[in-house]
Each structure stands twice: as C-alpha cells, then as structure tokens.
C-alpha cells in the first residue's frame, strides 16, 4: 500500500506559465553564456544554483562562485517580477487528485528545485499549506538538502518529515528526467507526467513505474492497479 506521494512543483503540480524556464535562460545569457535548449531542459528540475553554474560552464563562461551568486539573484528577481504579472496556478485536476489521495490516507509532499524563498510565495498564492487539515504534509526545497535532484535527498527528507520509512510505499516524480532519476536513486516508485516539456518517449527512457498524462490520473491508476507491496 502506498503511504506517501512526493511531487515536483513547476510543470507537475503547478502551472507557472513557463516563467522559470525563461528566467533560468535569461539569467545565464545575461552573463554572456550561450544556452542550448537541450541543456536547459536537462537542468530544469535541478537546484537552480547548481543549474546556473552548469549552464554557465556549458555556455562557455567560467562559473565563478560570485558570478553564480549574482546570476541566481538575477534569476530570483526575474521570477518575482514575472510571477507578479502572471501568477502561478494549479494544473487542471491536480488539487482534486491530491485531495482524493489524502482522503485515502496517503500523505502528500512537494519537492522543488526552487529555494524556500522562491517556493513559499507560490504556495501561498495557491493556498497550499502544510500541517493538520491542510493539503500538504511536507514541502522540501533544494536549499534545505546537501544536493538537489537527481540526488535522492529531498525525497528522503519528505519521508523523514512524514514518518514514512519504507521506500516501497512511496511514489515520487515529476515532469523532468531529473525527477525520475531522483526517484530511482531514492529507491521509490517513479512517476513521470506529461504536463511539462518532455514527451512520453523521452521520459520512458529512464527508470519509472508509470508515465501518466497528468498527476490528476494517479488516483485512478492506484485504484485500478495498486502497487504490489
């Protein structure tokens, strides 16, 4: 029986209108680096400081710590300005799906490549809080662990926060390759969703238990074909 579902934010549960993708690209090109679309997609779900450093190097600019810090600040400023003009919303059917899972006694956690100061206003806008009677049981951001995706640490931190000990009773995933790799590295059931930029063939190249059209389909899949534990 599944006890915990751990989901990514942007592109998986939250429609933030592609703003993070463009802000990440703009923060790197502003430092003089070129950005390949494939590289940008590869680093989308990762910790954004790590992503900026990697993309700078890939784009021909040495990722000096001071430069990475400046471009990360620029990235956060771009996000704040663009989110204020175009507020993030829940993806269709996702909130209902999470409430359905909660009604079955399954805990819900979110993880994100955002830092806490970026993630918190988005969650506040959505009205997604944590604690007794709230939609979420835990939220872990990439600045709260030793390394972001594809490392397993955020998933394991959510397990720790929710008291779930058996990785076989956990589903984790999102819309990017690093979401699936993090789930694989954590030893949990991997979920890919097609609400991001990648198609089924691209996600199915990587370890997974399911690739679904959306998180909204997960309750039905678990009801008709529960994980054999």
Short mmCIF file of C-alpha atoms in Angstrom, two decimals:
data_model
loop_
_atom_site.label_atom_id
_atom_site.label_comp_id
_atom_site.label_asym_id
_atom_site.label_seq_id
_atom_site.Cartn_x
_atom_site.Cartn_y
_atom_site.Cartn_z
CA UNK A 1 0.00 0.00 0.00
CA UNK A 2 1.26 3.47 -0.90
CA UNK A 3 1.70 5.75 2.12
CA UNK A 4 3.31 8.82 0.53
CA UNK A 5 3.28 10.63 -2.80
CA UNK A 6 6.06 13.17 -3.40
CA UNK A 7 5.60 15.54 -6.33
CA UNK A 8 7.56 18.25 -8.08
CA UNK A 9 6.10 21.74 -8.29
CA UNK A 10 6.62 23.64 -11.58
CA UNK A 11 5.31 21.66 -14.55
CA UNK A 12 3.99 18.82 -12.38
CA UNK A 13 1.51 20.28 -9.91
CA UNK A 14 1.84 23.99 -10.71
CA UNK A 15 1.37 25.82 -13.99
CA UNK A 16 3.75 28.74 -13.71
CA UNK A 17 3.39 29.57 -17.43
CA UNK A 18 6.95 28.56 -18.35
CA UNK A 19 8.33 31.53 -16.45
CA UNK A 20 11.03 29.57 -14.63
CA UNK A 21 12.33 28.16 -17.93
CA UNK A 22 12.70 31.60 -19.47
CA UNK A 23 14.07 33.18 -16.28
CA UNK A 24 16.72 30.48 -15.98
CA UNK A 25 17.77 31.02 -19.60
CA UNK A 26 17.79 34.80 -19.22
CA UNK A 27 19.85 34.68 -16.03
CA UNK A 28 22.54 32.68 -17.84
CA UNK A 29 22.57 34.59 -21.12
CA UNK A 30 22.80 37.85 -19.17
CA UNK A 31 26.26 36.68 -18.06
CA UNK A 32 27.34 36.17 -21.65
CA UNK A 33 26.80 32.41 -21.91
CA UNK A 34 25.02 30.72 -24.77
CA UNK A 35 22.25 28.28 -23.81
CA UNK A 36 21.42 25.12 -25.70
CA UNK A 37 17.75 24.15 -25.40
CA UNK A 38 18.61 20.54 -24.60
CA UNK A 39 20.99 21.55 -21.82
CA UNK A 40 18.39 23.94 -20.43
CA UNK A 41 15.78 21.19 -20.29
CA UNK A 42 18.24 18.77 -18.70
CA UNK A 43 18.84 21.18 -15.82
CA UNK A 44 15.25 22.38 -15.40
CA UNK A 45 14.29 20.29 -12.37
CA UNK A 46 17.60 20.70 -10.58
CA UNK A 47 18.59 23.10 -7.82
CA UNK A 48 18.71 26.45 -9.55
CA UNK A 49 22.13 27.48 -8.22
CA UNK A 50 23.56 24.19 -9.49
CA UNK A 51 21.69 24.66 -12.78
CA UNK A 52 23.05 28.17 -13.32
CA UNK A 53 26.60 27.03 -12.61
CA UNK A 54 26.31 24.11 -15.00
CA UNK A 55 24.69 26.15 -17.76
CA UNK A 56 27.31 28.89 -17.48
CA UNK A 57 30.07 26.33 -17.97
CA UNK A 58 28.24 24.63 -20.83
CA UNK A 59 27.72 28.05 -22.41
CA UNK A 60 31.38 28.99 -22.32
CA UNK A 61 31.54 31.09 -19.14
CA UNK A 62 33.55 30.08 -16.07
CA UNK A 63 31.14 29.58 -13.17
CA UNK A 64 32.99 31.58 -10.53
CA UNK A 65 31.10 31.46 -7.21
CA UNK A 66 30.49 35.23 -7.14
CA UNK A 67 29.11 35.15 -10.68
CA UNK A 68 26.82 32.21 -9.91
CA UNK A 69 25.51 34.05 -6.83
CA UNK A 70 24.85 37.22 -8.85
CA UNK A 71 23.06 35.35 -11.61
CA UNK A 72 20.98 33.45 -9.06
CA UNK A 73 19.91 36.77 -7.53
CA UNK A 74 19.06 37.95 -11.04
CA UNK A 75 17.05 34.77 -11.60
CA UNK A 76 15.06 35.34 -8.40
CA UNK A 77 14.36 38.95 -9.34
CA UNK A 78 13.12 37.89 -12.77
CA UNK A 79 10.83 35.28 -11.20
CA UNK A 80 9.38 37.73 -8.68
CA UNK A 81 8.63 40.33 -11.34
CA UNK A 82 7.16 37.87 -13.84
CA UNK A 83 5.14 35.92 -11.27
CA UNK A 84 3.64 39.19 -10.04
CA UNK A 85 2.43 39.88 -13.58
CA UNK A 86 1.29 36.30 -14.29
CA UNK A 87 0.50 34.38 -11.12
CA UNK A 88 1.08 30.60 -10.95
CA UNK A 89 -2.00 28.36 -10.77
CA UNK A 90 -2.60 24.70 -10.04
CA UNK A 91 -2.57 22.45 -13.08
CA UNK A 92 -6.07 21.20 -14.02
CA UNK A 93 -7.34 18.42 -11.79
CA UNK A 94 -4.17 18.20 -9.70
CA UNK A 95 -5.54 19.66 -6.47
CA UNK A 96 -8.58 17.37 -6.63
CA UNK A 97 -6.28 14.40 -7.21
CA UNK A 98 -4.17 15.28 -4.19
CA UNK A 99 -7.29 15.64 -2.05
CA UNK A 100 -8.50 12.24 -3.25
CA UNK A 101 -5.20 10.66 -2.28
CA UNK A 102 -5.34 12.39 1.11
CA UNK A 103 -8.85 11.01 1.66
CA UNK A 104 -7.39 7.53 1.24
CA UNK A 105 -4.83 8.17 3.98
CA UNK A 106 -1.94 8.85 1.61
CA UNK A 107 0.38 11.68 2.63
CA UNK A 108 1.36 14.35 0.10
CA UNK A 109 4.74 16.07 -0.11
CA UNK A 110 6.19 18.54 -2.57
CA UNK A 111 9.82 18.95 -3.58
CA UNK A 112 11.29 21.62 -5.81
CA UNK A 113 14.47 22.90 -7.37
CA UNK A 114 13.46 26.33 -6.03
CA UNK A 115 14.87 27.70 -2.80
CA UNK A 116 12.44 28.22 0.08
CA UNK A 117 12.15 31.97 -0.52
CA UNK A 118 11.06 31.33 -4.13
CA UNK A 119 8.72 28.43 -3.37
CA UNK A 120 6.92 29.97 -0.38
CA UNK A 121 5.13 32.80 -2.26
CA UNK A 122 3.95 30.34 -4.92
CA UNK A 123 2.47 28.03 -2.31
CA UNK A 124 0.89 30.98 -0.54
CA UNK A 125 -0.69 32.14 -3.80
CA UNK A 126 -2.13 28.65 -4.33
CA UNK A 127 -3.31 28.33 -0.73
CA UNK A 128 -1.34 25.11 -0.31
CA UNK A 129 -0.22 24.90 3.29
CA UNK A 130 1.25 22.15 5.45
CA UNK A 131 0.04 20.76 8.75
CA UNK A 132 -3.14 19.37 10.26
CA UNK A 133 -6.11 19.72 7.93
CA UNK A 134 -4.03 21.28 5.14
CA UNK A 135 -3.42 19.91 1.65
CA UNK A 136 0.29 19.18 2.11
CA UNK A 137 2.12 17.15 4.72
CA UNK A 138 5.62 18.41 3.86
CA UNK A 139 7.47 20.69 1.46
CA UNK A 140 11.23 20.38 0.91
CA UNK A 141 13.22 22.84 -1.19
CA UNK A 142 16.60 22.32 -2.79
CA UNK A 143 18.42 24.73 -0.46
CA UNK A 144 17.44 22.55 2.52
CA UNK A 145 19.44 19.48 1.44
CA UNK A 146 23.04 18.71 0.53
CA UNK A 147 22.23 18.47 -3.20
CA UNK A 148 19.16 18.82 -5.37
CA UNK A 149 17.91 16.39 -7.99
CA UNK A 150 18.97 13.91 -9.27
CA UNK A 151 20.20 13.27 -5.72
CA UNK A 152 17.59 11.46 -3.58
CA UNK A 153 17.86 13.73 -0.57
CA UNK A 154 14.69 15.80 -0.98
CA UNK A 155 12.56 12.65 -1.28
CA UNK A 156 14.18 11.11 1.78
CA UNK A 157 13.73 14.37 3.69
CA UNK A 158 9.99 14.29 2.93
CA UNK A 159 9.90 10.67 4.14
CA UNK A 160 11.63 11.76 7.34
CA UNK A 161 9.20 14.66 7.83
CA UNK A 162 6.14 12.45 7.32
CA UNK A 163 7.37 9.42 9.24
CA UNK A 164 7.30 7.07 6.25
CA UNK A 165 10.13 4.54 6.43
CA UNK A 166 9.59 2.05 3.61
CA UNK A 167 10.71 3.31 0.18
CA UNK A 168 8.49 0.68 -1.47
CA UNK A 169 5.47 2.55 -0.13
CA UNK A 170 6.47 5.85 -1.72
CA UNK A 171 5.77 7.32 -5.16
CA UNK A 172 7.85 10.28 -6.31
CA UNK A 173 8.21 12.07 -9.59
CA UNK A 174 7.51 14.92 -11.93
CA UNK A 175 7.82 16.17 -15.47
CA UNK A 176 11.60 16.06 -15.96
CA UNK A 177 14.33 13.45 -16.30
CA UNK A 178 15.94 14.51 -13.02
CA UNK A 179 12.61 13.88 -11.23
CA UNK A 180 12.68 10.27 -12.42
CA UNK A 181 16.37 9.88 -11.62
CA UNK A 182 15.86 11.23 -8.10
CA UNK A 183 13.05 8.72 -7.54
CA UNK A 184 15.28 5.92 -8.85
CA UNK A 185 18.18 6.96 -6.65
CA UNK A 186 15.84 7.17 -3.65
CA UNK A 187 14.61 3.61 -4.28
CA UNK A 188 10.95 4.64 -4.59
CA UNK A 189 8.31 4.13 -7.29
CA UNK A 190 8.96 6.65 -10.07
CA UNK A 191 6.21 8.70 -11.70
CA UNK A 192 6.64 10.72 -14.87
CA UNK A 193 3.97 13.15 -16.08
CA UNK A 194 3.47 14.74 -19.50
CA UNK A 195 2.46 18.20 -18.27
CA UNK A 196 5.96 19.58 -18.83
CA UNK A 197 8.14 19.91 -21.92
CA UNK A 198 9.06 16.23 -22.38
CA UNK A 199 7.03 13.63 -24.25
CA UNK A 200 6.35 10.02 -23.31
CA UNK A 201 9.25 8.58 -25.29
CA UNK A 202 11.71 10.96 -23.65
CA UNK A 203 10.54 10.12 -20.12
CA UNK A 204 10.20 6.37 -20.71
CA UNK A 205 13.90 6.12 -21.49
CA UNK A 206 14.52 6.45 -17.75
CA UNK A 207 13.57 4.25 -14.76
CA UNK A 208 9.88 4.61 -13.90
CA UNK A 209 6.81 2.81 -12.61
CA UNK A 210 4.38 4.96 -14.58
CA UNK A 211 4.33 7.74 -17.14
CA UNK A 212 0.91 9.43 -16.99
CA UNK A 213 -0.71 12.32 -18.79
CA UNK A 214 -1.01 14.20 -15.50
CA UNK A 215 -0.95 13.86 -11.72
CA UNK A 216 -4.75 14.00 -11.96
CA UNK A 217 -4.66 10.44 -13.32
CA UNK A 218 -2.73 8.97 -10.38
CA UNK A 219 -5.71 8.20 -8.06
CA UNK A 220 -7.40 6.18 -10.78
CA UNK A 221 -4.23 4.27 -11.61
CA UNK A 222 -3.63 3.37 -7.97
CA UNK A 223 -7.25 2.31 -7.52
CA UNK A 224 -7.31 0.04 -10.55
CA UNK A 225 -3.75 -1.27 -10.40
CA UNK A 226 -2.26 -0.66 -6.94
CA UNK A 227 1.44 -1.20 -6.39
CA UNK A 228 2.11 -4.78 -5.27
CA UNK A 229 3.91 -4.42 -1.97
#
